[in-house]
PDB file of C-alpha atoms in Angstrom:
ATOM      1  CA  MET O 208      39.388  33.868  30.181  1.00 49.00           C
ATOM      2  CA  LYS O 209      39.695  30.624  32.088  1.00 52.00           C
ATOM      3  CA  THR O 210      41.287  27.629  30.427  1.00 54.00           C
ATOM      4  CA  LEU O 211      39.181  24.480  30.611  1.00 52.00           C
ATOM      5  CA  HIS O 212      40.869  21.681  32.505  1.00 54.00           C
ATOM      6  CA  PRO O 213      41.828  18.683  30.296  1.00 52.00           C
ATOM      7  CA  LEU O 214      39.516  16.477  32.343  1.00 52.00           C
ATOM      8  CA  GLY O 215      36.672  18.837  31.582  1.00 50.00           C
ATOM      9  CA  ILE O 216      37.430  18.656  27.877  1.00 48.00           C
ATOM     10  CA  PHE O 217      37.461  14.863  28.053  1.00 49.00           C
ATOM     11  CA  ILE O 218      34.067  14.821  29.768  1.00 50.00           C
ATOM     12  CA  LEU O 219      32.612  17.198  27.183  1.00 47.00           C
ATOM     13  CA  VAL O 220      33.870  14.987  24.360  1.00 46.00           C
ATOM     14  CA  LEU O 221      32.284  11.953  25.976  1.00 47.00           C
ATOM     15  CA  LEU O 222      29.004  13.791  26.414  1.00 48.00           C
ATOM     16  CA  PHE O 223      29.077  15.003  22.818  1.00 48.00           C
ATOM     17  CA  PHE O 224      29.660  11.600  21.274  1.00 48.00           C
ATOM     18  CA  GLY O 225      27.371   9.918  23.757  1.00 47.00           C
ATOM     19  CA  CYS O 226      24.526  12.139  22.624  1.00 43.00           C
ATOM     20  CA  GLN O 227      25.063  11.312  18.967  1.00 48.00           C
ATOM     21  CA  GLU O 228      22.523   8.860  17.616  1.00 58.00           C
ATOM     22  CA  LYS O 229      24.055   5.727  16.225  1.00 73.00           C
ATOM     23  CA  THR O 230      23.208   4.962  12.616  1.00 83.00           C
ATOM     24  CA  PRO O 231      20.792   2.045  12.672  1.00 90.00           C
ATOM     25  CA  PRO O 232      21.825  -1.042  10.713  1.00 95.00           C
ATOM     26  CA  LEU O 233      20.416  -1.594   7.254  1.00 95.00           C
ATOM     27  CA  ARG O 234      17.494  -3.980   6.986  1.00 97.00           C
ATOM     28  CA  LEU O 235      17.049  -6.682   4.347  1.00 98.00           C
ATOM     29  CA  LEU O 236      13.793  -8.436   3.475  1.00 98.00           C
ATOM     30  CA  ALA O 237      14.508 -11.703   1.646  1.00 98.00           C
ATOM     31  CA  LEU O 238      11.577 -13.273  -0.209  1.00 98.00           C
ATOM     32  CA  GLY O 239      11.739 -16.738  -1.727  1.00 98.00           C
ATOM     33  CA  ASP O 240      11.683 -20.490  -1.279  1.00 98.00           C
ATOM     34  CA  SER O 241      14.151 -23.222  -0.256  1.00 98.00           C
ATOM     35  CA  TYR O 242      17.084 -21.334  -1.752  1.00 98.00           C
ATOM     36  CA  THR O 243      16.461 -18.360   0.529  1.00 98.00           C
ATOM     37  CA  ILE O 244      15.537 -20.254   3.701  1.00 98.00           C
ATOM     38  CA  GLY O 245      18.561 -22.508   3.118  1.00 98.00           C
ATOM     39  CA  GLU O 246      17.178 -26.038   2.931  1.00 98.00           C
ATOM     40  CA  SER O 247      19.718 -28.602   4.223  1.00 98.00           C
ATOM     41  CA  VAL O 248      22.209 -26.014   5.485  1.00 98.00           C
ATOM     42  CA  SER O 249      22.621 -24.426   8.891  1.00 98.00           C
ATOM     43  CA  GLU O 250      21.090 -21.044   9.620  1.00 98.00           C
ATOM     44  CA  ASN O 251      24.484 -19.342   9.431  1.00 98.00           C
ATOM     45  CA  GLU O 252      25.032 -20.825   5.963  1.00 98.00           C
ATOM     46  CA  ARG O 253      21.912 -19.287   4.436  1.00 98.00           C
ATOM     47  CA  TRP O 254      22.959 -16.727   1.862  1.00 98.00           C
ATOM     48  CA  PRO O 255      21.144 -13.767   3.525  1.00 98.00           C
ATOM     49  CA  ILE O 256      22.918 -14.527   6.808  1.00 98.00           C
ATOM     50  CA  GLN O 257      26.263 -14.936   5.061  1.00 98.00           C
ATOM     51  CA  LEU O 258      25.653 -11.636   3.295  1.00 98.00           C
ATOM     52  CA  ALA O 259      25.111  -9.840   6.611  1.00 97.00           C
ATOM     53  CA  SER O 260      28.291 -11.393   7.971  1.00 97.00           C
ATOM     54  CA  GLU O 261      30.381 -10.380   4.962  1.00 96.00           C
ATOM     55  CA  LEU O 262      29.022  -6.835   4.989  1.00 96.00           C
ATOM     56  CA  SER O 263      29.910  -6.461   8.658  1.00 94.00           C
ATOM     57  CA  LYS O 264      33.538  -7.199   7.744  1.00 93.00           C
ATOM     58  CA  LYS O 265      33.352  -4.168   5.450  1.00 92.00           C
ATOM     59  CA  ASN O 266      31.865  -1.978   8.181  1.00 92.00           C
ATOM     60  CA  ILE O 267      28.411  -2.090   6.621  1.00 93.00           C
ATOM     61  CA  ALA O 268      25.944  -2.966   9.351  1.00 94.00           C
ATOM     62  CA  LEU O 269      23.080  -5.187   8.235  1.00 95.00           C
ATOM     63  CA  ALA O 270      20.556  -6.320  10.830  1.00 96.00           C
ATOM     64  CA  PRO O 271      19.567 -10.006  10.930  1.00 96.00           C
ATOM     65  CA  PRO O 272      17.607 -10.351   7.664  1.00 98.00           C
ATOM     66  CA  THR O 273      13.851 -10.803   7.674  1.00 98.00           C
ATOM     67  CA  ILE O 274      13.234 -13.967   5.658  1.00 98.00           C
ATOM     68  CA  ILE O 275       9.871 -14.935   4.204  1.00 98.00           C
ATOM     69  CA  ALA O 276      10.584 -18.212   2.465  1.00 98.00           C
ATOM     70  CA  LYS O 277       9.717 -21.871   2.717  1.00 98.00           C
ATOM     71  CA  THR O 278      10.874 -25.004   0.943  1.00 98.00           C
ATOM     72  CA  GLY O 279       8.505 -25.910  -1.881  1.00 98.00           C
ATOM     73  CA  TRP O 280       6.879 -22.523  -2.269  1.00 98.00           C
ATOM     74  CA  THR O 281       5.671 -21.391  -5.672  1.00 98.00           C
ATOM     75  CA  THR O 282       4.858 -17.788  -6.536  1.00 98.00           C
ATOM     76  CA  ASP O 283       1.283 -18.026  -5.260  1.00 98.00           C
ATOM     77  CA  GLU O 284       2.406 -19.687  -2.032  1.00 98.00           C
ATOM     78  CA  LEU O 285       5.005 -16.981  -1.457  1.00 98.00           C
ATOM     79  CA  GLN O 286       2.213 -14.467  -1.949  1.00 98.00           C
ATOM     80  CA  GLU O 287       0.213 -16.174   0.801  1.00 98.00           C
ATOM     81  CA  GLY O 288       3.288 -16.115   3.034  1.00 98.00           C
ATOM     82  CA  ILE O 289       3.688 -12.389   2.459  1.00 98.00           C
ATOM     83  CA  ASN O 290       0.015 -11.791   3.176  1.00 98.00           C
ATOM     84  CA  ASP O 291       0.348 -13.587   6.510  1.00 97.00           C
ATOM     85  CA  ALA O 292       3.603 -11.905   7.567  1.00 97.00           C
ATOM     86  CA  PRO O 293       3.735  -8.857   9.890  1.00 94.00           C
ATOM     87  CA  LEU O 294       6.015  -6.767   7.692  1.00 96.00           C
ATOM     88  CA  ASP O 295       7.589  -3.573   9.022  1.00 96.00           C
ATOM     89  CA  TYR O 296       8.458  -1.775   5.806  1.00 97.00           C
ATOM     90  CA  PRO O 297      10.068   0.125   4.204  1.00 98.00           C
ATOM     91  CA  TYR O 298      13.208  -2.033   4.208  1.00 98.00           C
ATOM     92  CA  ASP O 299      16.576  -0.781   3.005  1.00 97.00           C
ATOM     93  CA  TRP O 300      16.931  -3.763   0.686  1.00 98.00           C
ATOM     94  CA  VAL O 301      14.530  -6.369  -0.697  1.00 98.00           C
ATOM     95  CA  SER O 302      15.532  -9.551  -2.519  1.00 98.00           C
ATOM     96  CA  LEU O 303      13.320 -11.892  -4.525  1.00 99.00           C
ATOM     97  CA  LEU O 304      14.192 -15.423  -5.640  1.00 99.00           C
ATOM     98  CA  ILE O 305      11.215 -17.561  -6.662  1.00 98.00           C
ATOM     99  CA  GLY O 306      10.097 -19.835  -9.470  1.00 98.00           C
ATOM    100  CA  VAL O 307      11.905 -23.160  -9.211  1.00 98.00           C
ATOM    101  CA  ASN O 308       8.843 -24.913  -7.817  1.00 98.00           C
ATOM    102  CA  ASN O 309       6.636 -23.438 -10.530  1.00 98.00           C
ATOM    103  CA  GLN O 310       8.984 -25.093 -13.009  1.00 98.00           C
ATOM    104  CA  TYR O 311       9.290 -28.315 -10.986  1.00 98.00           C
ATOM    105  CA  ARG O 312       5.514 -28.744 -10.841  1.00 98.00           C
ATOM    106  CA  GLY O 313       5.101 -28.034 -14.537  1.00 97.00           C
ATOM    107  CA  GLY O 314       3.377 -24.716 -13.911  1.00 97.00           C
ATOM    108  CA  ASP O 315       2.158 -22.497 -16.707  1.00 97.00           C
ATOM    109  CA  ILE O 316       4.810 -19.901 -17.465  1.00 98.00           C
ATOM    110  CA  GLU O 317       2.293 -17.202 -18.388  1.00 98.00           C
ATOM    111  CA  LYS O 318       0.609 -17.611 -15.011  1.00 98.00           C
ATOM    112  CA  PHE O 319       4.042 -17.480 -13.418  1.00 98.00           C
ATOM    113  CA  LYS O 320       4.862 -14.221 -15.188  1.00 98.00           C
ATOM    114  CA  ALA O 321       1.737 -12.528 -13.858  1.00 98.00           C
ATOM    115  CA  GLU O 322       2.335 -13.738 -10.300  1.00 98.00           C
ATOM    116  CA  PHE O 323       6.040 -12.884 -10.393  1.00 98.00           C
ATOM    117  CA  GLU O 324       5.314  -9.387 -11.672  1.00 98.00           C
ATOM    118  CA  ASN O 325       2.890  -8.852  -8.816  1.00 98.00           C
ATOM    119  CA  LEU O 326       5.499 -10.033  -6.304  1.00 98.00           C
ATOM    120  CA  LEU O 327       8.066  -7.711  -7.838  1.00 98.00           C
ATOM    121  CA  ASN O 328       5.684  -4.769  -7.550  1.00 98.00           C
ATOM    122  CA  GLN O 329       5.273  -5.549  -3.868  1.00 98.00           C
ATOM    123  CA  ALA O 330       9.029  -5.851  -3.415  1.00 98.00           C
ATOM    124  CA  VAL O 331       9.385  -2.323  -4.779  1.00 98.00           C
ATOM    125  CA  ILE O 332       6.764  -1.077  -2.328  1.00 98.00           C
ATOM    126  CA  PHE O 333       8.515  -2.873   0.541  1.00 98.00           C
ATOM    127  CA  SER O 334      11.731  -1.037  -0.404  1.00 98.00           C
ATOM    128  CA  GLY O 335      10.006   2.315  -0.062  1.00 98.00           C
ATOM    129  CA  ASN O 336       9.790   2.536  -3.863  1.00 98.00           C
ATOM    130  CA  ASN O 337      13.576   2.483  -4.118  1.00 97.00           C
ATOM    131  CA  LYS O 338      14.108   0.275  -7.159  1.00 97.00           C
ATOM    132  CA  GLU O 339      17.875   0.600  -6.828  1.00 95.00           C
ATOM    133  CA  HIS O 340      17.641  -1.481  -3.657  1.00 97.00           C
ATOM    134  CA  VAL O 341      15.512  -4.310  -5.021  1.00 98.00           C
ATOM    135  CA  ILE O 342      17.470  -7.377  -6.131  1.00 98.00           C
ATOM    136  CA  VAL O 343      16.118 -10.310  -8.124  1.00 98.00           C
ATOM    137  CA  ILE O 344      18.189 -13.490  -8.104  1.00 98.00           C
ATOM    138  CA  SER O 345      17.912 -16.044 -10.894  1.00 98.00           C
ATOM    139  CA  ILE O 346      16.670 -19.601 -10.390  1.00 98.00           C
ATOM    140  CA  PRO O 347      19.543 -22.071  -9.981  1.00 98.00           C
ATOM    141  CA  ASP O 348      19.550 -25.245 -12.073  1.00 98.00           C
ATOM    142  CA  TRP O 349      18.568 -28.163  -9.838  1.00 98.00           C
ATOM    143  CA  GLY O 350      18.862 -30.504 -12.823  1.00 98.00           C
ATOM    144  CA  VAL O 351      22.648 -30.695 -12.412  1.00 98.00           C
ATOM    145  CA  MET O 352      22.324 -32.017  -8.867  1.00 98.00           C
ATOM    146  CA  PRO O 353      22.698 -35.724  -7.953  1.00 98.00           C
ATOM    147  CA  TYR O 354      18.987 -35.763  -7.070  1.00 98.00           C
ATOM    148  CA  ALA O 355      18.171 -35.309 -10.763  1.00 98.00           C
ATOM    149  CA  ALA O 356      20.639 -37.883 -12.118  1.00 97.00           C
ATOM    150  CA  ASP O 357      17.839 -40.102 -13.460  1.00 97.00           C
ATOM    151  CA  ARG O 358      15.833 -37.224 -14.951  1.00 97.00           C
ATOM    152  CA  ASN O 359      15.997 -35.387 -18.259  1.00 98.00           C
ATOM    153  CA  GLN O 360      18.610 -32.822 -17.268  1.00 98.00           C
ATOM    154  CA  GLU O 361      18.625 -31.083 -20.642  1.00 98.00           C
ATOM    155  CA  GLU O 362      14.880 -30.522 -20.438  1.00 98.00           C
ATOM    156  CA  ILE O 363      15.177 -29.179 -16.887  1.00 98.00           C
ATOM    157  CA  ALA O 364      17.920 -26.788 -17.989  1.00 98.00           C
ATOM    158  CA  PHE O 365      15.800 -25.635 -20.941  1.00 98.00           C
ATOM    159  CA  GLU O 366      12.798 -24.961 -18.703  1.00 98.00           C
ATOM    160  CA  ILE O 367      14.901 -23.209 -16.053  1.00 98.00           C
ATOM    161  CA  ASP O 368      16.340 -20.971 -18.781  1.00 98.00           C
ATOM    162  CA  ASN O 369      12.832 -20.134 -19.988  1.00 98.00           C
ATOM    163  CA  PHE O 370      11.702 -19.158 -16.505  1.00 98.00           C
ATOM    164  CA  ASN O 371      14.831 -17.100 -15.951  1.00 98.00           C
ATOM    165  CA  GLN O 372      14.366 -15.378 -19.287  1.00 98.00           C
ATOM    166  CA  ALA O 373      10.841 -14.423 -18.262  1.00 98.00           C
ATOM    167  CA  ILE O 374      12.159 -13.083 -14.946  1.00 98.00           C
ATOM    168  CA  TYR O 375      14.940 -11.161 -16.680  1.00 98.00           C
ATOM    169  CA  GLU O 376      12.551  -9.514 -19.134  1.00 98.00           C
ATOM    170  CA  ILE O 377      10.244  -8.406 -16.322  1.00 98.00           C
ATOM    171  CA  CYS O 378      13.225  -6.992 -14.423  1.00 98.00           C
ATOM    172  CA  VAL O 379      14.378  -5.078 -17.492  1.00 98.00           C
ATOM    173  CA  ASN O 380      10.873  -3.686 -17.934  1.00 98.00           C
ATOM    174  CA  TYR O 381      10.844  -2.483 -14.322  1.00 97.00           C
ATOM    175  CA  ASN O 382      14.508  -1.424 -14.298  1.00 98.00           C
ATOM    176  CA  ILE O 383      15.272  -3.850 -11.457  1.00 98.00           C
ATOM    177  CA  ARG O 384      18.668  -5.428 -10.827  1.00 97.00           C
ATOM    178  CA  PHE O 385      18.888  -9.074 -11.918  1.00 98.00           C
ATOM    179  CA  VAL O 386      21.715 -11.178 -10.499  1.00 98.00           C
ATOM    180  CA  ASP O 387      22.323 -14.292 -12.592  1.00 98.00           C
ATOM    181  CA  ILE O 388      23.707 -17.037 -10.349  1.00 98.00           C
ATOM    182  CA  THR O 389      22.485 -19.853 -12.640  1.00 98.00           C
ATOM    183  CA  PRO O 390      25.872 -20.325 -14.360  1.00 98.00           C
ATOM    184  CA  LEU O 391      27.449 -20.751 -10.924  1.00 98.00           C
ATOM    185  CA  SER O 392      24.871 -23.371  -9.992  1.00 98.00           C
ATOM    186  CA  ARG O 393      25.833 -25.388 -13.071  1.00 98.00           C
ATOM    187  CA  GLN O 394      29.444 -25.792 -11.953  1.00 98.00           C
ATOM    188  CA  VAL O 395      28.764 -28.414  -9.291  1.00 98.00           C
ATOM    189  CA  SER O 396      30.392 -31.173 -11.323  1.00 97.00           C
ATOM    190  CA  LYS O 397      33.671 -29.300 -10.810  1.00 98.00           C
ATOM    191  CA  HIS O 398      32.821 -28.393  -7.226  1.00 98.00           C
ATOM    192  CA  PRO O 399      31.097 -31.274  -5.442  1.00 98.00           C
ATOM    193  CA  GLU O 400      31.506 -29.340  -2.177  1.00 98.00           C
ATOM    194  CA  TRP O 401      28.880 -26.945  -3.537  1.00 98.00           C
ATOM    195  CA  ILE O 402      26.188 -29.612  -3.046  1.00 98.00           C
ATOM    196  CA  ALA O 403      24.249 -29.903   0.225  1.00 98.00           C
ATOM    197  CA  SER O 404      23.864 -33.240   1.984  1.00 97.00           C
ATOM    198  CA  ASP O 405      20.417 -33.823   0.445  1.00 98.00           C
ATOM    199  CA  GLY O 406      21.915 -33.965  -3.051  1.00 98.00           C
ATOM    200  CA  LEU O 407      19.490 -31.316  -4.295  1.00 98.00           C
ATOM    201  CA  HIS O 408      20.197 -27.926  -2.745  1.00 98.00           C
ATOM    202  CA  PRO O 409      23.285 -25.708  -2.700  1.00 98.00           C
ATOM    203  CA  SER O 410      25.697 -26.048   0.183  1.00 98.00           C
ATOM    204  CA  GLY O 411      26.798 -23.145   2.327  1.00 98.00           C
ATOM    205  CA  ILE O 412      29.953 -22.984   0.218  1.00 98.00           C
ATOM    206  CA  GLN O 413      27.942 -22.445  -2.953  1.00 98.00           C
ATOM    207  CA  TYR O 414      25.847 -19.798  -1.201  1.00 98.00           C
ATOM    208  CA  SER O 415      29.083 -17.991  -0.320  1.00 98.00           C
ATOM    209  CA  LYS O 416      29.750 -17.740  -4.058  1.00 98.00           C
ATOM    210  CA  TRP O 417      26.318 -16.187  -4.524  1.00 98.00           C
ATOM    211  CA  VAL O 418      27.179 -13.663  -1.839  1.00 98.00           C
ATOM    212  CA  GLU O 419      30.326 -12.704  -3.747  1.00 97.00           C
ATOM    213  CA  GLU O 420      28.076 -11.789  -6.675  1.00 97.00           C
ATOM    214  CA  LEU O 421      25.784  -9.730  -4.445  1.00 97.00           C
ATOM    215  CA  LEU O 422      28.334  -7.821  -2.365  1.00 96.00           C
ATOM    216  CA  PRO O 423      29.231  -5.197  -5.011  1.00 94.00           C
ATOM    217  CA  LEU O 424      25.618  -4.018  -5.099  1.00 93.00           C
ATOM    218  CA  PHE O 425      25.698  -3.206  -1.406  1.00 85.00           C
ATOM    219  CA  LYS O 426      29.102  -1.537  -1.497  1.00 72.00           C
ATOM    220  CA  THR O 427      28.125   0.875  -4.261  1.00 52.00           C
ATOM    221  CA  ASN O 428      24.571   1.713  -3.244  1.00 48.00           C
ATOM    222  CA  GLN O 429      24.593   2.865   0.378  1.00 51.00           C
TER     223      GLN O 429
END
């Protein structure tokens, strides 16, 4: 029997690994409003982009996230945005963060519940019916920001809590993960660097703290 020359072995190894299909990166669909599109921060400071960057450091490949979000959107406006978007689902992960503008505009919470539940149902569909990979993020408290200094901050906090409670209860009913970043958002008095230049939205630094809360979900659910 002839012994294969070392060069031949090397070529065979190259051919073998060259023929192996690379695992495609995971795909994230992020649905929301100003907090997801990253109002007043650079594109790289948006939390979905920071999440992709942090995951790459842990050898978890996440493609550039698909973001359907716009500053000022309420639940019904997000629904219109989804209807108009050319979505290529199923996605590996789907996030949903919506509701602050419903609260800001004094929207009816019962109407919000119905619209949020519908959005959540769609998020599950977009994930390929994989509820384990749907993430709902709580509404941060904009009332603690400098923008709201002359407003009734206690009332804003109370209303934000009511909306988040409604979101939480719907998530429990659907067995969907709920990530509560609201307590973090209320620490800006101790961390002024967590405030964006507009005095209303989170800075990229605060979004990095959100990402720290989200990372464990991705590490344990591949």
